[in-house]
Coordinates of C-alpha atoms and ligand atoms in Angstrom, one line a residue:
M1 CA 6.4 6.7 13.3
N2 CA 5.5 4.7 16.4
I3 CA 2.0 3.5 16.1
L4 CA -0.1 1.9 18.9
V5 CA -2.5 -0.5 17.4
T6 CA -5.3 -1.5 19.8
G7 CA -6.9 -4.8 18.8
G8 CA -3.8 -5.4 16.6
A9 CA -4.0 -9.2 16.9
G10 CA -7.5 -9.3 15.4
Y11 CA -8.5 -10.1 11.9
I12 CA -8.3 -6.6 10.6
G13 CA -5.7 -5.4 13.0
S14 CA -3.2 -8.1 12.1
H15 CA -3.4 -7.1 8.4
I16 CA -3.0 -3.5 9.3
C17 CA 0.2 -4.3 11.3
I18 CA 1.8 -6.0 8.3
E19 CA 1.1 -2.9 6.1
L20 CA 2.4 -0.6 8.8
I21 CA 5.6 -2.5 9.2
Q22 CA 6.1 -2.8 5.4
T23 CA 5.8 0.9 5.1
G24 CA 8.5 1.6 7.7
H25 CA 6.5 2.2 10.8
E26 CA 7.2 0.8 14.3
I27 CA 4.2 -0.8 16.0
I28 CA 3.1 -1.6 19.5
I29 CA 0.2 -4.1 19.6
V30 CA -2.2 -4.0 22.6
D31 CA -4.7 -6.8 22.6
N32 CA -6.6 -8.7 25.3
F33 CA -6.9 -11.7 23.0
S34 CA -10.6 -12.0 23.8
N35 CA -11.3 -12.6 20.1
S36 CA -7.8 -13.4 18.8
D37 CA -5.0 -15.8 19.3
M38 CA -1.4 -15.3 20.5
E39 CA -0.2 -17.4 17.5
V40 CA -1.0 -14.3 15.4
I41 CA 2.1 -12.6 16.8
N42 CA 4.3 -15.5 15.7
R43 CA 2.8 -15.3 12.2
L44 CA 3.3 -11.6 12.0
E45 CA 6.9 -12.0 12.9
A46 CA 7.3 -14.7 10.3
I47 CA 5.8 -12.6 7.6
T48 CA 7.5 -9.3 8.4
K49 CA 10.8 -10.8 9.7
K50 CA 10.6 -8.3 12.5
K51 CA 10.3 -8.7 16.3
I52 CA 7.0 -7.3 17.3
I53 CA 6.2 -5.5 20.6
F54 CA 2.9 -6.9 21.8
L55 CA 1.3 -6.2 25.2
P56 CA -1.5 -8.6 26.3
I57 CA -3.5 -5.8 28.0
D58 CA -7.2 -5.0 28.1
I59 CA -7.6 -1.3 27.1
C60 CA -10.4 -1.1 29.6
N61 CA -8.0 -1.8 32.4
Q62 CA -7.0 1.9 32.7
E63 CA -4.1 1.4 35.2
E64 CA -2.4 -1.2 33.0
F65 CA -3.2 0.7 29.8
E66 CA -1.7 4.0 31.1
K67 CA 1.6 2.2 31.6
V68 CA 1.8 1.8 27.8
F69 CA 1.7 5.5 27.4
Q70 CA 4.3 6.0 30.2
N71 CA 6.7 3.4 28.8
Y72 CA 6.5 3.9 25.1
S73 CA 6.9 6.8 22.8
I74 CA 3.8 6.9 20.7
D75 CA 3.0 9.2 17.7
S76 CA -0.4 7.9 16.7
V77 CA -3.0 5.4 17.6
I78 CA -5.1 3.1 15.4
H79 CA -8.0 2.0 17.6
L80 CA -9.7 -1.3 16.7
A81 CA -10.1 -2.9 20.0
G82 CA -13.8 -3.6 20.7
S83 CA -16.6 -6.1 20.2
K84 CA -18.3 -6.5 16.9
S85 CA -21.2 -9.0 17.0
V86 CA -24.6 -7.6 16.3
L87 CA -26.4 -10.5 18.0
E88 CA -24.2 -10.4 21.1
S89 CA -24.8 -6.7 21.4
L90 CA -28.6 -7.2 21.4
N91 CA -28.2 -9.7 24.3
D92 CA -25.5 -7.8 26.2
P93 CA -25.7 -4.0 25.5
I94 CA -23.8 -3.2 28.7
K95 CA -20.7 -5.0 27.4
Y96 CA -20.9 -3.0 24.1
Y97 CA -21.4 0.4 25.7
L98 CA -18.6 -0.3 28.1
Q99 CA -16.0 -1.8 25.7
N100 CA -16.8 0.2 22.6
L101 CA -17.8 3.6 24.0
V102 CA -16.5 4.0 27.6
C103 CA -13.1 2.4 26.8
T104 CA -12.7 4.6 23.7
I105 CA -13.4 7.7 25.8
Q106 CA -10.7 6.5 28.3
L107 CA -8.3 5.9 25.5
V108 CA -8.8 9.5 24.2
S109 CA -8.4 10.9 27.6
L110 CA -5.0 9.1 28.0
M111 CA -4.0 10.3 24.5
N112 CA -4.8 13.8 25.6
K113 CA -2.9 13.4 28.9
Y114 CA 0.2 12.0 27.2
K115 CA 0.0 14.5 24.2
V116 CA -0.6 11.8 21.5
H117 CA -2.8 13.7 19.1
Q118 CA -3.3 11.5 16.1
L119 CA -6.0 8.9 16.0
V120 CA -7.5 6.6 13.3
F121 CA -10.8 5.0 14.5
S122 CA -12.3 1.8 13.2
S123 CA -16.0 2.6 12.4
S124 CA -18.4 0.6 10.3
A125 CA -21.0 1.1 7.5
T126 CA -23.4 -0.2 10.1
V127 CA -23.9 3.5 11.1
Y128 CA -25.9 4.0 7.9
G129 CA -28.6 1.6 9.1
T130 CA -31.0 0.9 6.2
P131 CA -29.4 3.2 3.6
E132 CA -31.7 5.6 1.7
Q133 CA -29.4 5.6 -1.4
C134 CA -26.7 3.4 -2.9
P135 CA -23.8 4.1 -3.4
I136 CA -23.7 5.5 0.1
P137 CA -21.8 8.8 0.6
E138 CA -20.3 9.8 3.9
T139 CA -23.0 12.5 4.1
A140 CA -25.8 10.0 4.2
T141 CA -28.3 9.9 7.1
L142 CA -26.9 8.0 10.1
K143 CA -29.1 5.8 12.1
T144 CA -28.5 2.5 13.9
E145 CA -30.6 -0.5 14.7
N146 CA -28.7 -2.4 17.4
P147 CA -26.3 -1.6 20.3
Y148 CA -23.2 -2.5 18.3
G149 CA -24.1 0.1 15.7
T150 CA -25.2 2.6 18.2
T151 CA -21.9 2.4 20.1
K152 CA -20.0 2.9 16.8
L153 CA -22.1 6.0 16.0
A154 CA -21.8 7.2 19.6
V155 CA -18.0 7.1 19.4
E156 CA -18.1 8.9 16.0
K157 CA -20.1 11.7 17.6
F158 CA -17.9 11.8 20.7
L159 CA -14.8 12.1 18.6
Y160 CA -16.5 14.9 16.5
E161 CA -17.4 16.9 19.6
F162 CA -14.0 16.2 21.2
A163 CA -12.2 17.4 18.1
Q164 CA -14.3 20.6 18.2
S165 CA -13.1 21.2 21.7
N166 CA -9.4 20.4 21.2
H167 CA -7.8 21.7 18.1
S168 CA -4.5 20.0 18.5
F169 CA -6.0 16.6 17.6
S170 CA -6.2 15.0 14.2
I171 CA -8.8 12.3 13.9
V172 CA -9.9 10.1 11.0
L173 CA -12.8 7.7 11.2
L174 CA -13.0 4.9 8.7
R175 CA -16.3 3.3 7.9
Y176 CA -15.6 -0.3 6.8
F177 CA -18.0 -2.0 4.4
N178 CA -17.6 -5.8 4.3
P179 CA -13.9 -6.9 4.8
I180 CA -13.2 -10.4 3.6
G181 CA -10.1 -12.3 2.2
A182 CA -6.8 -12.8 3.9
H183 CA -3.1 -12.0 3.5
E184 CA -1.6 -13.5 0.4
S185 CA 0.9 -15.6 2.5
G186 CA -2.0 -17.7 3.7
M187 CA -0.6 -17.3 7.2
I188 CA -3.1 -14.9 8.7
G189 CA -6.8 -14.5 8.2
E190 CA -10.2 -14.5 9.9
D191 CA -10.6 -17.1 12.7
P192 CA -14.0 -16.9 14.3
F193 CA -14.1 -18.5 17.8
T194 CA -17.6 -19.8 17.2
I195 CA -19.8 -20.8 14.2
P196 CA -19.3 -17.8 11.8
N197 CA -22.0 -15.2 11.5
N198 CA -20.5 -13.6 8.4
L199 CA -20.7 -14.9 4.9
M200 CA -17.1 -15.6 3.8
P201 CA -15.9 -17.5 6.9
Y202 CA -19.1 -19.5 6.7
I203 CA -18.4 -20.4 3.0
T204 CA -14.8 -21.4 3.7
Q205 CA -15.9 -23.6 6.5
V206 CA -18.4 -25.3 4.3
A207 CA -15.6 -25.7 1.7
T208 CA -13.4 -27.6 4.3
G209 CA -16.3 -29.8 5.3
K210 CA -16.5 -28.4 8.8
L211 CA -20.1 -27.1 8.1
P212 CA -22.5 -29.1 5.9
F213 CA -24.1 -26.3 3.9
L214 CA -24.6 -22.5 3.7
D215 CA -27.9 -20.9 4.6
I216 CA -28.6 -18.1 2.3
Y217 CA -30.7 -15.6 4.2
G218 CA -33.4 -14.8 1.7
N219 CA -33.7 -14.8 -2.1
D220 CA -36.7 -12.4 -2.3
Y221 CA -34.9 -9.1 -2.1
S222 CA -35.2 -6.6 -5.0
T223 CA -31.8 -7.5 -6.4
L224 CA -30.5 -9.1 -9.6
D225 CA -30.9 -12.7 -8.1
G226 CA -33.0 -11.9 -5.0
T227 CA -30.1 -12.3 -2.6
G228 CA -28.5 -9.4 -0.5
I229 CA -25.9 -7.2 -2.0
R230 CA -22.8 -6.0 -0.1
D231 CA -19.6 -4.1 -0.8
Y232 CA -17.0 -6.7 -0.1
I233 CA -13.5 -5.3 0.3
H234 CA -10.2 -7.2 0.5
V235 CA -8.8 -6.9 4.0
V236 CA -5.4 -6.0 2.6
D237 CA -6.9 -3.1 0.7
L238 CA -8.7 -2.1 3.8
A239 CA -5.4 -2.2 5.7
K240 CA -3.7 -0.1 3.1
G241 CA -6.5 2.4 3.6
H242 CA -5.4 2.7 7.2
V243 CA -1.8 3.5 6.3
K244 CA -3.0 6.2 4.0
A245 CA -5.3 7.6 6.6
L246 CA -2.5 7.6 9.2
E247 CA -0.2 9.4 6.9
S248 CA -2.8 12.1 6.2
L249 CA -3.1 12.8 9.9
K250 CA -0.1 15.0 10.1
E251 CA -1.4 17.2 7.2
K252 CA -4.8 18.1 8.6
Y253 CA -6.2 18.8 12.1
G254 CA -9.7 18.1 13.2
W255 CA -12.2 15.3 12.4
R256 CA -12.6 13.6 9.0
V257 CA -14.6 10.5 7.9
F258 CA -14.1 8.2 5.0
N259 CA -15.9 5.1 3.6
L260 CA -13.6 2.2 3.0
G261 CA -15.3 0.1 0.3
T262 CA -14.8 -0.8 -3.3
G263 CA -17.9 1.1 -4.5
E264 CA -19.2 -2.1 -6.1
G265 CA -21.9 -4.5 -4.8
Y266 CA -22.1 -8.3 -5.2
S267 CA -24.9 -10.6 -4.2
V268 CA -24.6 -13.6 -1.9
L269 CA -25.0 -15.9 -4.9
Q270 CA -22.3 -14.0 -6.9
V271 CA -19.9 -14.5 -4.0
V272 CA -20.8 -18.2 -3.7
K273 CA -20.3 -18.7 -7.5
T274 CA -17.0 -16.8 -7.5
F275 CA -15.7 -18.9 -4.6
E276 CA -16.7 -22.1 -6.3
Y277 CA -14.9 -20.9 -9.4
V278 CA -11.6 -20.1 -7.8
S279 CA -11.5 -23.0 -5.3
G280 CA -13.0 -25.7 -7.6
I281 CA -15.2 -26.7 -4.6
P282 CA -19.0 -26.8 -4.8
I283 CA -20.7 -25.0 -1.9
P284 CA -24.1 -26.6 -1.1
Y285 CA -26.6 -24.1 0.0
L286 CA -30.2 -23.8 1.2
I287 CA -32.4 -20.7 0.9
S288 CA -33.7 -19.8 4.3
D289 CA -35.7 -16.8 5.7
R290 CA -34.2 -13.3 5.7
R291 CA -32.0 -12.6 8.7
K292 CA -33.5 -10.0 11.0
G293 CA -31.7 -6.7 10.7
D294 CA -30.3 -7.4 7.2
V295 CA -30.6 -4.7 4.5
A296 CA -31.2 -5.6 0.9
I297 CA -28.4 -3.5 -0.7
S298 CA -25.4 -1.7 0.8
Y299 CA -22.3 -0.4 -1.1
A300 CA -20.1 2.6 -0.7
D301 CA -19.5 5.7 -2.6
A302 CA -15.7 5.4 -2.4
T303 CA -14.8 8.7 -4.1
K304 CA -13.9 10.7 -1.0
A305 CA -11.1 8.4 0.1
K306 CA -9.8 8.3 -3.5
Q307 CA -9.8 12.1 -3.7
Q308 CA -8.5 13.0 -0.3
L309 CA -6.5 10.0 0.8
N310 CA -5.3 8.9 -2.6
W311 CA -6.5 5.4 -1.8
A312 CA -8.7 3.0 -3.7
A313 CA -9.3 -0.7 -3.4
E314 CA -7.5 -2.7 -6.0
K315 CA -8.3 -6.3 -5.4
T316 CA -11.1 -8.2 -7.1
L317 CA -13.8 -10.5 -5.7
E318 CA -11.8 -13.4 -7.2
D319 CA -8.7 -12.3 -5.2
M320 CA -10.8 -12.1 -2.0
C321 CA -12.2 -15.6 -2.5
R322 CA -8.8 -17.1 -3.5
D323 CA -7.0 -15.5 -0.5
A324 CA -9.8 -16.5 2.0
W325 CA -9.6 -20.0 0.7
R326 CA -5.8 -20.2 0.8
W327 CA -5.9 -19.1 4.5
Q328 CA -8.7 -21.6 5.4
R329 CA -7.1 -24.5 3.5
N330 CA -3.7 -23.9 5.2
N331 CA -5.4 -23.5 8.6
P332 CA -8.6 -25.6 8.8
N333 CA -8.6 -25.0 12.5
G334 CA -7.7 -21.3 12.3
Y335 CA -4.8 -20.5 14.6
K336 CA -5.4 -23.6 16.8
V337 CA -3.2 -26.7 16.7
G338 CA -3.8 -29.5 14.2
N339 CA -3.2 -27.3 11.2
I340 CA -1.1 -28.0 8.2
R341 CA 2.5 -27.3 9.1
E342 CA 5.2 -25.4 7.3
G343 CA 6.3 -27.4 4.3
Q344 CA 2.8 -28.5 3.6
L345 CA 1.5 -25.0 3.1
V346 CA -0.4 -24.1 -0.1
Y347 CA 1.5 -21.4 -2.0
L348 CA 0.2 -18.8 -4.4
T349 CA 1.1 -20.8 -7.5
D350 CA -0.9 -23.8 -6.3
L351 CA -4.2 -22.0 -6.6
Ligands
UD1_1 C1 -22.5 -7.9 9.4 C2 -23.2 -7.1 10.5 C3 -22.6 -5.7 10.5 C4 -21.1 -5.7 10.8 C5 -20.4 -6.7 9.8 C6 -19.0 -6.9 10.2 C7 -25.4 -8.1 10.8 C8 -26.9 -7.9 10.6 N1 -24.6 -7.1 10.3 O1 -22.7 -7.2 8.2 O2 -23.3 -4.9 11.5 O3 -20.6 -4.5 10.7 O4 -21.1 -7.9 9.7 O5 -18.3 -7.6 9.3 O6 -25.0 -9.0 11.4 N2 -25.4 -14.2 4.6 C9 -26.0 -15.4 4.3 N3 -25.6 -16.5 5.0 C10 -24.7 -16.5 6.1 C11 -24.1 -15.2 6.4 C12 -24.5 -14.1 5.7 O7 -26.8 -15.5 3.4 O8 -24.5 -17.5 6.7 C13 -25.7 -13.0 3.8 C14 -26.3 -11.9 4.6 O9 -27.7 -12.0 4.6 C15 -25.9 -10.6 3.8 C16 -24.5 -11.1 3.3 O10 -24.5 -12.5 3.3 O11 -26.7 -10.4 2.7 C17 -23.3 -10.5 4.1 O12 -23.6 -10.9 5.4 P1 -22.4 -10.7 6.6 O13 -21.1 -11.2 6.1 O14 -22.9 -11.2 7.8 O15 -22.2 -9.1 6.7 P2 -23.3 -8.0 7.0 O16 -24.6 -8.6 7.4 O17 -23.4 -7.1 5.8

């Protein structure tokens, strides 16, 4: 099938593109490179040995974006383009409502116009807010606590109501838990443009010496060691979940939602210890105050995806840490120049 991947050059998008190509799909990447690097495309071509069609377009530029639908034959869309920083969304809600909500509505309207009726949308466990129960089933109460989360939930609701009105569409929403890790090749991974907000890229930058120590946000939660618990999922497992979701689109019409998580929670300290174990590098840390907006515990009930998509995460926390470290070690500056070059790369057997 021909799949349009919006945001396909991003951290999650790039891993999805590899899985799509490796399962025989043709892809068209649309990305405005606002939070990604052109070098990703070279890396994708090197890994897959395929020429990749990529269009440096902003999906919010309707005129330009419409040309993609006019010029390419598209069977399905995986929609990841959007902004994802909680903090930024609190300071700039207009940006989030425009990019995440308005531009998704425009995308669906183009899909409708050009009779592209299959959509996988990238949602987030953030729609559960402070969960009332763990593991969290898809039926849990939804409530959001910041504009980023609210725009994800608003898109979910829009897609639900749209699917009620238009029975030719097949839409799957995937609620991601905490994607970490990197492709086994060590050639693509997470490359934050600024100091990382999320745990794993922070740890890997402490490991390279770029950052002096990790701040652990609170050790007074009611958890086994007092630190927050999350459902970390390997980004390659997450990407495979998208391929399964995509393949299920042709079998069922309407709107469906799935959690993509492992179903298991790990504390911040467990992640730090596992990272130290697989990398052999000590991670100095300080305990600081809780971060505003953080919940104590969040992990998925992952049974629905297993039953209905025949998908389950397979990789362990050790795999996630090892792969994240391989990526960071090979690319201390992310995709930017000054990295270790081919020939000096660290391969699987070295770790
Ligand atoms: C965060 C976002 C969430 C978003 C997700 C995307 C917040 C409040 N939540 O999730 O909406 O969907 O990223 O990936 O920003 N931690 C530290 N020190 C650090 C960084 C994190 O102790 O430097 C802790 C956090 O307190 C938390 C855990 O590590 O307990 C995971 O944090 P993070 O990786 O930022 O993910 P979330 O907060 O779960």
